[in-house]
PDB file of N, CA and C in Angstrom:
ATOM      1  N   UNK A   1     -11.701   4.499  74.204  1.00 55.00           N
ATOM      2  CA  UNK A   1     -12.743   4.079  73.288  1.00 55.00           C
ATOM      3  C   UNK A   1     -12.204   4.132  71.846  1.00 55.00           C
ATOM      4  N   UNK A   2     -12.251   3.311  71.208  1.00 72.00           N
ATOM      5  CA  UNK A   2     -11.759   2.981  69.828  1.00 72.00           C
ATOM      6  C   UNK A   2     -12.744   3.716  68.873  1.00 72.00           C
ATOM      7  N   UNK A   3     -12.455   4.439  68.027  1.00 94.00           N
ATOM      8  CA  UNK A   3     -12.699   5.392  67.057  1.00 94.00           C
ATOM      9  C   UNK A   3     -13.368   4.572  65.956  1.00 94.00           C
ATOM     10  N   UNK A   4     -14.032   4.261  65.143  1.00 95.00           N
ATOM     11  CA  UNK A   4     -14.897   3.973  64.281  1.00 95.00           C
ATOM     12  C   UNK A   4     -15.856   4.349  63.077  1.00 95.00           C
ATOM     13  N   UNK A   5     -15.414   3.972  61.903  1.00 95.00           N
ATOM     14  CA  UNK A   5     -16.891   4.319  61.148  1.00 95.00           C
ATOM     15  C   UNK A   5     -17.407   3.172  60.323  1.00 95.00           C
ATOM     16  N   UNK A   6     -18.616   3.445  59.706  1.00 95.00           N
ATOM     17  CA  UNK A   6     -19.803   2.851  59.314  1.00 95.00           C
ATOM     18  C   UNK A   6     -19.344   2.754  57.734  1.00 95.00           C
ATOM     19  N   UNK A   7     -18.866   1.418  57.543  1.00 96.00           N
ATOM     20  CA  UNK A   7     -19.588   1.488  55.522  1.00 96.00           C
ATOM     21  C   UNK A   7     -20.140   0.192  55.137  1.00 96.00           C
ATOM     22  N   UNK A   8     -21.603   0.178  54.946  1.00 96.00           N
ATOM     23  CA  UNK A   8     -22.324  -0.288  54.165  1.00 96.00           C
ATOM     24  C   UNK A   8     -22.507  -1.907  55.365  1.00 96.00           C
ATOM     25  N   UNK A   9     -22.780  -1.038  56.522  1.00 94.00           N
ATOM     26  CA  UNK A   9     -23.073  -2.024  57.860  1.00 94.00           C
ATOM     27  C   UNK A   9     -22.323  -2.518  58.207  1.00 94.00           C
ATOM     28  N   UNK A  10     -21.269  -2.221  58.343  1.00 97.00           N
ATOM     29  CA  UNK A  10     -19.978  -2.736  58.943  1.00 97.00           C
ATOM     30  C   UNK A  10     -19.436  -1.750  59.185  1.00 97.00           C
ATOM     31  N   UNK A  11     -18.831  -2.282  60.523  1.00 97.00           N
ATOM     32  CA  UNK A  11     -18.259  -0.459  61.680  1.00 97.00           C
ATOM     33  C   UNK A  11     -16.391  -1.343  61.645  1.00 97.00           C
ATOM     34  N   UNK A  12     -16.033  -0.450  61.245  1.00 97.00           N
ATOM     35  CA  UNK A  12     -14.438  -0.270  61.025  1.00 97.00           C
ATOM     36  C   UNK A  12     -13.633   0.511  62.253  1.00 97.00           C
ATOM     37  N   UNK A  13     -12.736   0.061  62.508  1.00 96.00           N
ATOM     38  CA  UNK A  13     -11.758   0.931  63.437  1.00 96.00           C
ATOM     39  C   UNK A  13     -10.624   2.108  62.527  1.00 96.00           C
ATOM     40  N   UNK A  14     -10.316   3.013  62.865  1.00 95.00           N
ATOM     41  CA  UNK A  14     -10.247   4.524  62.142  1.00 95.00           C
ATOM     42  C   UNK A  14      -8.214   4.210  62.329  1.00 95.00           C
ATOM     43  N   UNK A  15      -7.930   3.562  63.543  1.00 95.00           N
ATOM     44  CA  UNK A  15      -6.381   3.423  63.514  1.00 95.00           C
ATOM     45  C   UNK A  15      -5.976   2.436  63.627  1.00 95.00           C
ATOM     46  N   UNK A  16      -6.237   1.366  63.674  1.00 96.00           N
ATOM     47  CA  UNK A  16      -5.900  -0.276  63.361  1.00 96.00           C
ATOM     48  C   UNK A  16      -6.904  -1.100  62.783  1.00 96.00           C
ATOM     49  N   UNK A  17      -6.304  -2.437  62.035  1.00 97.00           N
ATOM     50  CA  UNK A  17      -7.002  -3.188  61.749  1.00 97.00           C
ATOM     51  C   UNK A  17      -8.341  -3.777  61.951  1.00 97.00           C
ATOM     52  N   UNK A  18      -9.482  -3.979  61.751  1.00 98.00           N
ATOM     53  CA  UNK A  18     -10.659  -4.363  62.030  1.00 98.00           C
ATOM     54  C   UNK A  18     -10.985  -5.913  62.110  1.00 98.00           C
ATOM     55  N   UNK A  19     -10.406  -6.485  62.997  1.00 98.00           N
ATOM     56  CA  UNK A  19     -10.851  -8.018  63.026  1.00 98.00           C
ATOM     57  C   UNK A  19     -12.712  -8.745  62.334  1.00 98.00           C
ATOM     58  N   UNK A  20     -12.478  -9.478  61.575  1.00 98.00           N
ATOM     59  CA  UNK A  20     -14.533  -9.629  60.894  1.00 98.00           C
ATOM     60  C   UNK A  20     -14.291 -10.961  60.313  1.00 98.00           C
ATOM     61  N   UNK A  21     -15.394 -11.550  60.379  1.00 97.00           N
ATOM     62  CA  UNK A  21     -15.640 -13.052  59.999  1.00 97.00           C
ATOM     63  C   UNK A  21     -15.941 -12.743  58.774  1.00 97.00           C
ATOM     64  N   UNK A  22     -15.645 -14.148  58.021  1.00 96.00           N
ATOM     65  CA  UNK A  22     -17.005 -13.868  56.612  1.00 96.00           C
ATOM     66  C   UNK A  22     -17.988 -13.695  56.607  1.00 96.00           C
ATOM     67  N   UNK A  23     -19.020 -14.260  57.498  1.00 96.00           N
ATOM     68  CA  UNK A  23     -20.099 -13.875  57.432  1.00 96.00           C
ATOM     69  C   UNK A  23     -20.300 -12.261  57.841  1.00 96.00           C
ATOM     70  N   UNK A  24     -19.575 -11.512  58.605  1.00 97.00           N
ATOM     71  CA  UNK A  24     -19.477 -10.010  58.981  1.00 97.00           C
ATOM     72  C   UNK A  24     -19.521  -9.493  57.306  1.00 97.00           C
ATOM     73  N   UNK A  25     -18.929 -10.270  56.534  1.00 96.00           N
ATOM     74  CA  UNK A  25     -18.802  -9.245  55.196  1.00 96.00           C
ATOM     75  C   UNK A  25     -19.471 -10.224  54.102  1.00 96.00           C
ATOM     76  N   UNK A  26     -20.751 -10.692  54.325  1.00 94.00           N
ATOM     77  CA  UNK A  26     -21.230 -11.412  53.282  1.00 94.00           C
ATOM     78  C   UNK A  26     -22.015 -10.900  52.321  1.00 94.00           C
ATOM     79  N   UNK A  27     -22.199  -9.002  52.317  1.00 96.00           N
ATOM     80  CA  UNK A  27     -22.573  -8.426  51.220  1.00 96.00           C
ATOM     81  C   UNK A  27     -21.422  -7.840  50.524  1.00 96.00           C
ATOM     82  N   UNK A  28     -19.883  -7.847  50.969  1.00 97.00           N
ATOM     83  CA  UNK A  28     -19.117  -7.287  50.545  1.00 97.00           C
ATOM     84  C   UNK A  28     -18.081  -8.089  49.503  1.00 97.00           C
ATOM     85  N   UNK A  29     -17.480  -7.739  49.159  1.00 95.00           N
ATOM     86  CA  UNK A  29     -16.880  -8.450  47.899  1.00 95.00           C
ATOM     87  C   UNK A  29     -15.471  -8.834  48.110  1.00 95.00           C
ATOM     88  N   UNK A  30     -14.618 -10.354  48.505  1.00 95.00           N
ATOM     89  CA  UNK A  30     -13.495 -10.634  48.952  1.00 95.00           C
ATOM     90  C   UNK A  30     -13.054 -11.036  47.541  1.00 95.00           C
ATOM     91  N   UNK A  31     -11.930 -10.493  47.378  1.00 95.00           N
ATOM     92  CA  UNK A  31     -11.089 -10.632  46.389  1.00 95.00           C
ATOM     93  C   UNK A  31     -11.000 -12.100  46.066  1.00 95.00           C
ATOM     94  N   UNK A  32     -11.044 -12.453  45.150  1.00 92.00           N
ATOM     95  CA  UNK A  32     -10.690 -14.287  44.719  1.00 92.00           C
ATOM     96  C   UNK A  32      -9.210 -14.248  44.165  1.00 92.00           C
ATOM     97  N   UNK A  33      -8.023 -13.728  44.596  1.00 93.00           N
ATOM     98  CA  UNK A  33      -6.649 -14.037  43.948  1.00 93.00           C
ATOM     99  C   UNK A  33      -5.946 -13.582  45.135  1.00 93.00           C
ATOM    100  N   UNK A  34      -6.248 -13.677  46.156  1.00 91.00           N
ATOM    101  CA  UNK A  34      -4.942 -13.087  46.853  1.00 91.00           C
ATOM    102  C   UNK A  34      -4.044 -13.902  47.068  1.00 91.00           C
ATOM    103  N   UNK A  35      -2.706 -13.327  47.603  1.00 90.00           N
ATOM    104  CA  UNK A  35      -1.248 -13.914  47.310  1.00 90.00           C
ATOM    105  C   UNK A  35      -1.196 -14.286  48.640  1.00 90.00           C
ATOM    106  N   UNK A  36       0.014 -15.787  48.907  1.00 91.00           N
ATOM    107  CA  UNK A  36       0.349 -15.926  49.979  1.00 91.00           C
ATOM    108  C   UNK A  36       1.431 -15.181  50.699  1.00 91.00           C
ATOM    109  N   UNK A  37       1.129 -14.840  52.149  1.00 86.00           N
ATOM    110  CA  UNK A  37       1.910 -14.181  53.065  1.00 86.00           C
ATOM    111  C   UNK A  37       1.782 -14.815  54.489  1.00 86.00           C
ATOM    112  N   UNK A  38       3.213 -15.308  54.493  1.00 83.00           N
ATOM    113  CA  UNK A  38       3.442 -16.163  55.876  1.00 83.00           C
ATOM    114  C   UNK A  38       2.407 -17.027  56.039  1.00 83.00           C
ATOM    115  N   UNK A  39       1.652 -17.458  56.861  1.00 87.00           N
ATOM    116  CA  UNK A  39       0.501 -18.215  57.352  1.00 87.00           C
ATOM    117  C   UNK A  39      -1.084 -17.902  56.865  1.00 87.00           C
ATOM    118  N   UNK A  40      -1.311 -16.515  56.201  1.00 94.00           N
ATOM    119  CA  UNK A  40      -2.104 -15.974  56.137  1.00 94.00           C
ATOM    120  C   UNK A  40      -2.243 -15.491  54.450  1.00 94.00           C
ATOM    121  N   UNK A  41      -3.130 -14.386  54.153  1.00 95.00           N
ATOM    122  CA  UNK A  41      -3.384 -14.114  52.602  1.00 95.00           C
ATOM    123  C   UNK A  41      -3.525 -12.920  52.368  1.00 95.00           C
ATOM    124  N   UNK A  42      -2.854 -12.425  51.764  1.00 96.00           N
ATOM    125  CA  UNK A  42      -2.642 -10.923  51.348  1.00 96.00           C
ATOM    126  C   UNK A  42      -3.854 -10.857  50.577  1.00 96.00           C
ATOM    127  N   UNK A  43      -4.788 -10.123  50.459  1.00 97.00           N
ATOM    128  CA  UNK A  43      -6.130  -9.804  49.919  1.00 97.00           C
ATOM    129  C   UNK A  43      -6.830  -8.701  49.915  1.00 97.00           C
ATOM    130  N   UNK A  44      -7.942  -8.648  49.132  1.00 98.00           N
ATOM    131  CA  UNK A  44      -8.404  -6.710  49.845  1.00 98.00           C
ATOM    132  C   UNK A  44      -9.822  -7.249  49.946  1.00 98.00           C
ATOM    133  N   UNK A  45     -10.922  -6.708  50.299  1.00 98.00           N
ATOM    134  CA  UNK A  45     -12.418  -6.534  50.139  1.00 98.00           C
ATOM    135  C   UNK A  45     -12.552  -4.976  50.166  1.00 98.00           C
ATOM    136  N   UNK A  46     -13.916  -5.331  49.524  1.00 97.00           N
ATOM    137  CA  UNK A  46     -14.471  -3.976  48.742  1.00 97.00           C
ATOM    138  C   UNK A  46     -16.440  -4.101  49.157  1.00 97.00           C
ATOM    139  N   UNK A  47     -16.836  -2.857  49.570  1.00 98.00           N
ATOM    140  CA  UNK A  47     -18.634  -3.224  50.076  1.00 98.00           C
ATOM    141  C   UNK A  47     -19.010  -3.150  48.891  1.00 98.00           C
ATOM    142  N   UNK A  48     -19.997  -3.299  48.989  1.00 97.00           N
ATOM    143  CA  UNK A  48     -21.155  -3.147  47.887  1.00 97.00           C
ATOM    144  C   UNK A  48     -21.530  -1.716  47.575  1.00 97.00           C
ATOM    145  N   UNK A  49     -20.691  -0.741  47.370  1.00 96.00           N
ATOM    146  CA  UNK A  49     -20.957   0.396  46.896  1.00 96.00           C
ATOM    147  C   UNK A  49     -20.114   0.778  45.535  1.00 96.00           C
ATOM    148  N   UNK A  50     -20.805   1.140  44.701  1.00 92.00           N
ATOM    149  CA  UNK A  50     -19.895   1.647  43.188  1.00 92.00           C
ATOM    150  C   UNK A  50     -18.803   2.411  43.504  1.00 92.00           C
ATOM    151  N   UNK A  51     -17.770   2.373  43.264  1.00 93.00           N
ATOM    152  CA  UNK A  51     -16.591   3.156  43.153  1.00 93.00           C
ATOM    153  C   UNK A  51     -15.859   3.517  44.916  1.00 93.00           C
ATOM    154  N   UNK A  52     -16.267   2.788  45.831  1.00 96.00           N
ATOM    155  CA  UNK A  52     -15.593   2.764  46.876  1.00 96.00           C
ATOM    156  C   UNK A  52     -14.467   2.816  47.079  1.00 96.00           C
ATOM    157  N   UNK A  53     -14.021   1.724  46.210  1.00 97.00           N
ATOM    158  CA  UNK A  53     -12.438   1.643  46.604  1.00 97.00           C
ATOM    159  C   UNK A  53     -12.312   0.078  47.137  1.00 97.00           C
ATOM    160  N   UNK A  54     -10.895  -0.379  47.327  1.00 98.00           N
ATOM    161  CA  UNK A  54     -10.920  -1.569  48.142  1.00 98.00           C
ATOM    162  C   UNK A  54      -9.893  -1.407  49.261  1.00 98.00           C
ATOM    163  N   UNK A  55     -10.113  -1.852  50.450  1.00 98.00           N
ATOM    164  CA  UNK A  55      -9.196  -1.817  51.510  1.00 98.00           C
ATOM    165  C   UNK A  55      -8.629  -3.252  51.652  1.00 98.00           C
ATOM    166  N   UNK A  56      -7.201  -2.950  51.889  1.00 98.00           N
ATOM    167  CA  UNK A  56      -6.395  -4.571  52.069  1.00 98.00           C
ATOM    168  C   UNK A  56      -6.929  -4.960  52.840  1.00 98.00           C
ATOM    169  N   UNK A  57      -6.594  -5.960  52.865  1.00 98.00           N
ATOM    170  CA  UNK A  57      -7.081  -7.137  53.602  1.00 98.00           C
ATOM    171  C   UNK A  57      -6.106  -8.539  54.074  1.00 98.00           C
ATOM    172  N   UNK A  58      -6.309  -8.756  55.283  1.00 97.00           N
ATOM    173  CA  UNK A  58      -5.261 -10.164  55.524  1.00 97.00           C
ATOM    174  C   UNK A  58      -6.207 -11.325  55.933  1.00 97.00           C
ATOM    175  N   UNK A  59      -6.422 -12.243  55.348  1.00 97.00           N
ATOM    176  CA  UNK A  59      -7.364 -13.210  54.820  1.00 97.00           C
ATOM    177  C   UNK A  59      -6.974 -14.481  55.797  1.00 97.00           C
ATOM    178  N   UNK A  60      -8.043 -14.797  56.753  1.00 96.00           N
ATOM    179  CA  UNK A  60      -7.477 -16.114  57.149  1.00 96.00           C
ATOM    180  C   UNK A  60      -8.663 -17.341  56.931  1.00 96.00           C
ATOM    181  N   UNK A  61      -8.617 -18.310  55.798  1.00 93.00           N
ATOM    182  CA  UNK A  61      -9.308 -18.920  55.495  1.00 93.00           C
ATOM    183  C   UNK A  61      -9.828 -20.059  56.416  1.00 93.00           C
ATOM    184  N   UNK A  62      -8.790 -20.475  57.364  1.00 93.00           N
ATOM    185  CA  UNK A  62      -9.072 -21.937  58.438  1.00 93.00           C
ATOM    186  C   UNK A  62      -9.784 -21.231  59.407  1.00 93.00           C
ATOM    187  N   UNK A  63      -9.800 -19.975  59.553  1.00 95.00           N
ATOM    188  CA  UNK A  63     -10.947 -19.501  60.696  1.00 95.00           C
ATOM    189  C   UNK A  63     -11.997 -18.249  60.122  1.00 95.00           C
ATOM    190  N   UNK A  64     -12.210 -18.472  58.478  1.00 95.00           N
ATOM    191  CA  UNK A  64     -12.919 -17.457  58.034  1.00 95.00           C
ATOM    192  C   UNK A  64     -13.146 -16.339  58.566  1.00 95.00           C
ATOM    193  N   UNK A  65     -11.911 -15.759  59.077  1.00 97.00           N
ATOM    194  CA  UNK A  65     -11.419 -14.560  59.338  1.00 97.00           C
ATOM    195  C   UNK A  65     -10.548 -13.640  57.963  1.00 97.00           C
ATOM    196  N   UNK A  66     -11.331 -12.465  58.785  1.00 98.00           N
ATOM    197  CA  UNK A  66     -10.537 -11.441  57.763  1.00 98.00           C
ATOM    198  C   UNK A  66     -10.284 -10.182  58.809  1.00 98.00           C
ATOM    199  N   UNK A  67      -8.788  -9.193  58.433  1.00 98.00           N
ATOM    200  CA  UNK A  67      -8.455  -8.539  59.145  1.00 98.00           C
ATOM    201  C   UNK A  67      -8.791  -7.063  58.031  1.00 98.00           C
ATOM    202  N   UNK A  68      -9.135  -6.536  58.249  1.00 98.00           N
ATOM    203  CA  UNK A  68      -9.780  -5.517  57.306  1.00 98.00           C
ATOM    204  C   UNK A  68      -8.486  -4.545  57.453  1.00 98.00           C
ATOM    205  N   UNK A  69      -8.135  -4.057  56.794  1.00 98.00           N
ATOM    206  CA  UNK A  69      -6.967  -2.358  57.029  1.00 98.00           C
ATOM    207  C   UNK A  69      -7.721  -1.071  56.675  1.00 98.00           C
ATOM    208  N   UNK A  70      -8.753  -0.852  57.524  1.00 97.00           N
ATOM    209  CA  UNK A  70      -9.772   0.141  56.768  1.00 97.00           C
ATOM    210  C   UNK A  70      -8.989   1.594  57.444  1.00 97.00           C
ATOM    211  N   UNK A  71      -7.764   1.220  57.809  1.00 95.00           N
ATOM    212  CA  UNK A  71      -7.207   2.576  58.265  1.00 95.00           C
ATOM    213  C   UNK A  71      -5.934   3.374  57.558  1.00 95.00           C
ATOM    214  N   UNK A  72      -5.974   2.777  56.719  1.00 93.00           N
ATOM    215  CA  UNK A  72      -5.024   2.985  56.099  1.00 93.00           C
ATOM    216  C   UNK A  72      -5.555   4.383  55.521  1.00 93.00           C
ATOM    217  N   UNK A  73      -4.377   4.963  54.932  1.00 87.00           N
ATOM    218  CA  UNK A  73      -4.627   6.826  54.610  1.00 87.00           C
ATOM    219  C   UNK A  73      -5.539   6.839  52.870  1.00 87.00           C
ATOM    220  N   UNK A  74      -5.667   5.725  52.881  1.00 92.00           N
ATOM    221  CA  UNK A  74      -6.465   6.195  51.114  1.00 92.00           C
ATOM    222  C   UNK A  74      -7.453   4.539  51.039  1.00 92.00           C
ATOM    223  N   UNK A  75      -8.318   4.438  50.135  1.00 96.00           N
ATOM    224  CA  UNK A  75      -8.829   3.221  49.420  1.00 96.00           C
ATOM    225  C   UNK A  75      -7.986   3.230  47.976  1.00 96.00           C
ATOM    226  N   UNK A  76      -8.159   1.947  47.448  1.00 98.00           N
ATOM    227  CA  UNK A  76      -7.300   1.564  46.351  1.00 98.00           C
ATOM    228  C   UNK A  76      -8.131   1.581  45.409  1.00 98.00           C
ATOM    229  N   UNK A  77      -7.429   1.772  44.142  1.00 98.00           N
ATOM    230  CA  UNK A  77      -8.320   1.541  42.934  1.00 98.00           C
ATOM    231  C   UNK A  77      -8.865  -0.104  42.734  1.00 98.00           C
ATOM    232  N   UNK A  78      -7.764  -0.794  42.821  1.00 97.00           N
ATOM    233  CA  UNK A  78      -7.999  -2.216  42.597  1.00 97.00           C
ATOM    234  C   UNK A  78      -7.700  -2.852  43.749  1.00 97.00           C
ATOM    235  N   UNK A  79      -7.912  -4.394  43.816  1.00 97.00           N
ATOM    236  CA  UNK A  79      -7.503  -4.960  44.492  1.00 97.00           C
ATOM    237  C   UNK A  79      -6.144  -5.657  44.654  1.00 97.00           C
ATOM    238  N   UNK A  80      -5.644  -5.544  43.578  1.00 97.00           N
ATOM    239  CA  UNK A  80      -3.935  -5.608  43.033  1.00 97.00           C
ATOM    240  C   UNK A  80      -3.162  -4.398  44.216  1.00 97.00           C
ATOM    241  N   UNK A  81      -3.967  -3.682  43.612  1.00 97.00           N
ATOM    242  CA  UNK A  81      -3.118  -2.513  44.583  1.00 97.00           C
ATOM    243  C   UNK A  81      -3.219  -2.949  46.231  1.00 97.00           C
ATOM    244  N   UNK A  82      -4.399  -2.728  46.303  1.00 97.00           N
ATOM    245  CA  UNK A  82      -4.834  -3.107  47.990  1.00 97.00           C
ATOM    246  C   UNK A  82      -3.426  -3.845  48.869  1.00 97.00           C
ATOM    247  N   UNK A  83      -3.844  -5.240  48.077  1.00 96.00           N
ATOM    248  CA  UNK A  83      -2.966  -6.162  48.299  1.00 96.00           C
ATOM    249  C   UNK A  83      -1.922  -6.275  48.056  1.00 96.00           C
ATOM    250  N   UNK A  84      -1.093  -5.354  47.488  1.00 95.00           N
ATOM    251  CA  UNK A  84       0.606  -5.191  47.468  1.00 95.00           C
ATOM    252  C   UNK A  84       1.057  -4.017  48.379  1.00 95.00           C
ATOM    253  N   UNK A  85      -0.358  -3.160  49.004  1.00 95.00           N
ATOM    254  CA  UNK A  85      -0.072  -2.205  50.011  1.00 95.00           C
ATOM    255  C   UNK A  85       0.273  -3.008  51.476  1.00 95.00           C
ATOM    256  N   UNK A  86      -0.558  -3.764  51.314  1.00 94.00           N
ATOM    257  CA  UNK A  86      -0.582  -4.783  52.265  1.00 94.00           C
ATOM    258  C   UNK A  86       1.179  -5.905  52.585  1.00 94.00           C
ATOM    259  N   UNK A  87       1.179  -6.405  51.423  1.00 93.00           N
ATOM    260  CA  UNK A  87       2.015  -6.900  51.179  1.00 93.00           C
ATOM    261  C   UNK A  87       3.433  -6.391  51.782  1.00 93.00           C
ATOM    262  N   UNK A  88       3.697  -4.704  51.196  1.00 92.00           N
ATOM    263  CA  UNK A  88       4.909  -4.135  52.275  1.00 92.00           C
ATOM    264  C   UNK A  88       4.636  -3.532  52.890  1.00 92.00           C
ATOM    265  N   UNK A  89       3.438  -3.770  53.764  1.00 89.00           N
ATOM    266  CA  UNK A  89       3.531  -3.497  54.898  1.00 89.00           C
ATOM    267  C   UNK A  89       3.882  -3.744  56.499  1.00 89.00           C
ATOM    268  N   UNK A  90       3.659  -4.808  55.593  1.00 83.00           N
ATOM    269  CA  UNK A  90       4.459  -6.829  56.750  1.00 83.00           C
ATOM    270  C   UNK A  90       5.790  -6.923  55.694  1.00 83.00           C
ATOM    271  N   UNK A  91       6.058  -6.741  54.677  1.00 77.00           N
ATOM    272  CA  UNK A  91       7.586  -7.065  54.800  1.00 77.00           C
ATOM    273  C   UNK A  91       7.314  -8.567  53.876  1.00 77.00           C
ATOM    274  N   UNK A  92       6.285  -8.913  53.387  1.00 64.00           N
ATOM    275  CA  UNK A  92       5.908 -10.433  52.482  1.00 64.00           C
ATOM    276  C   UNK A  92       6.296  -9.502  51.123  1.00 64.00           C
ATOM    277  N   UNK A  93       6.416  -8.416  50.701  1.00 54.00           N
ATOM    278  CA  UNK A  93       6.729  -8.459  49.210  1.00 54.00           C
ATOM    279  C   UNK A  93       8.109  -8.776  48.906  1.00 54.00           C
ATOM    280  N   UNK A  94       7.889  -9.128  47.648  1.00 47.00           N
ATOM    281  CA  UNK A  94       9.535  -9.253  47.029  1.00 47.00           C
ATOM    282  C   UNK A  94       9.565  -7.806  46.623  1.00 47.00           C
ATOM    283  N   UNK A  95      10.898  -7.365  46.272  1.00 43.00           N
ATOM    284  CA  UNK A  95      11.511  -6.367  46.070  1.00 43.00           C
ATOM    285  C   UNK A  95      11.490  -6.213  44.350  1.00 43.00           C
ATOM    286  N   UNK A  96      10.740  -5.420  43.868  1.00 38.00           N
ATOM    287  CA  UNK A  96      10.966  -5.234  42.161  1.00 38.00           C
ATOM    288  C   UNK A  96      11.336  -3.796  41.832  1.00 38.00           C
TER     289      UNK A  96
END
C-alpha cells in the first residue's frame, strides 16, 4: 500500500512521484516559466496555502499532466529552486 498525505485536497505519495492532471490541481498554482527537459517541463506547483513551499514538478502539457515530486526531503522557497532540484535530478541541468 503506497504511503500518502493530504495538502489542500490532493493526496500525494510520501516516496515517489505523484502522477495528477490539471484539473487534479486547479486550485493550486503551476508555475508559468518552466524550462525545457527532454520531452517534458521542468516546473514546480505550489497549493493554495501561504508559505507552503513549492514542490518540483515535471509538466506534461499535450496530456495536461503533471508529475508532482511531493517526496522529495524539503519544499522550496521558490519555484526557481523547485525546478533546478528537479532539473539534476534527471541529469537536464547544465553544469554552472
Amino acid at each position: 500500500m503506497q504511503e500518502t498525505f493530504l495538502v489542500s485536497g490532493v493526496s500525494l505519495a510520501t516516496h515517489q512521484p505523484t502522477n495528477l492532471t490539471f484539473a487534479q490541481l486547479k486550485s493550486w498554482i503551476i508555475w508559468q516559466f518552466p524550462r525545457r527537459c527532454d520531452d517534458w517541463l521542468c516546473g514546480a506547483v505550489h497549493p493554495p496555502i501561504a508559505e507552503h513551499g513549492w514542490y518540483p514538478a515535471a509538466i506534461f502539457p499535450q496530456d495536461a499532466g503533471v508529475q508532482v515530486h511531493a517526496h522529495t526531503p524539503e519544499r522550496f522557497p521558490t519555484p526557481e529552486a523547485a525546478a533546478r532540484w528537479l532539473e539534476l535530478a534527471h541529469g537536464s541541468g547544465s553544469e554552472s
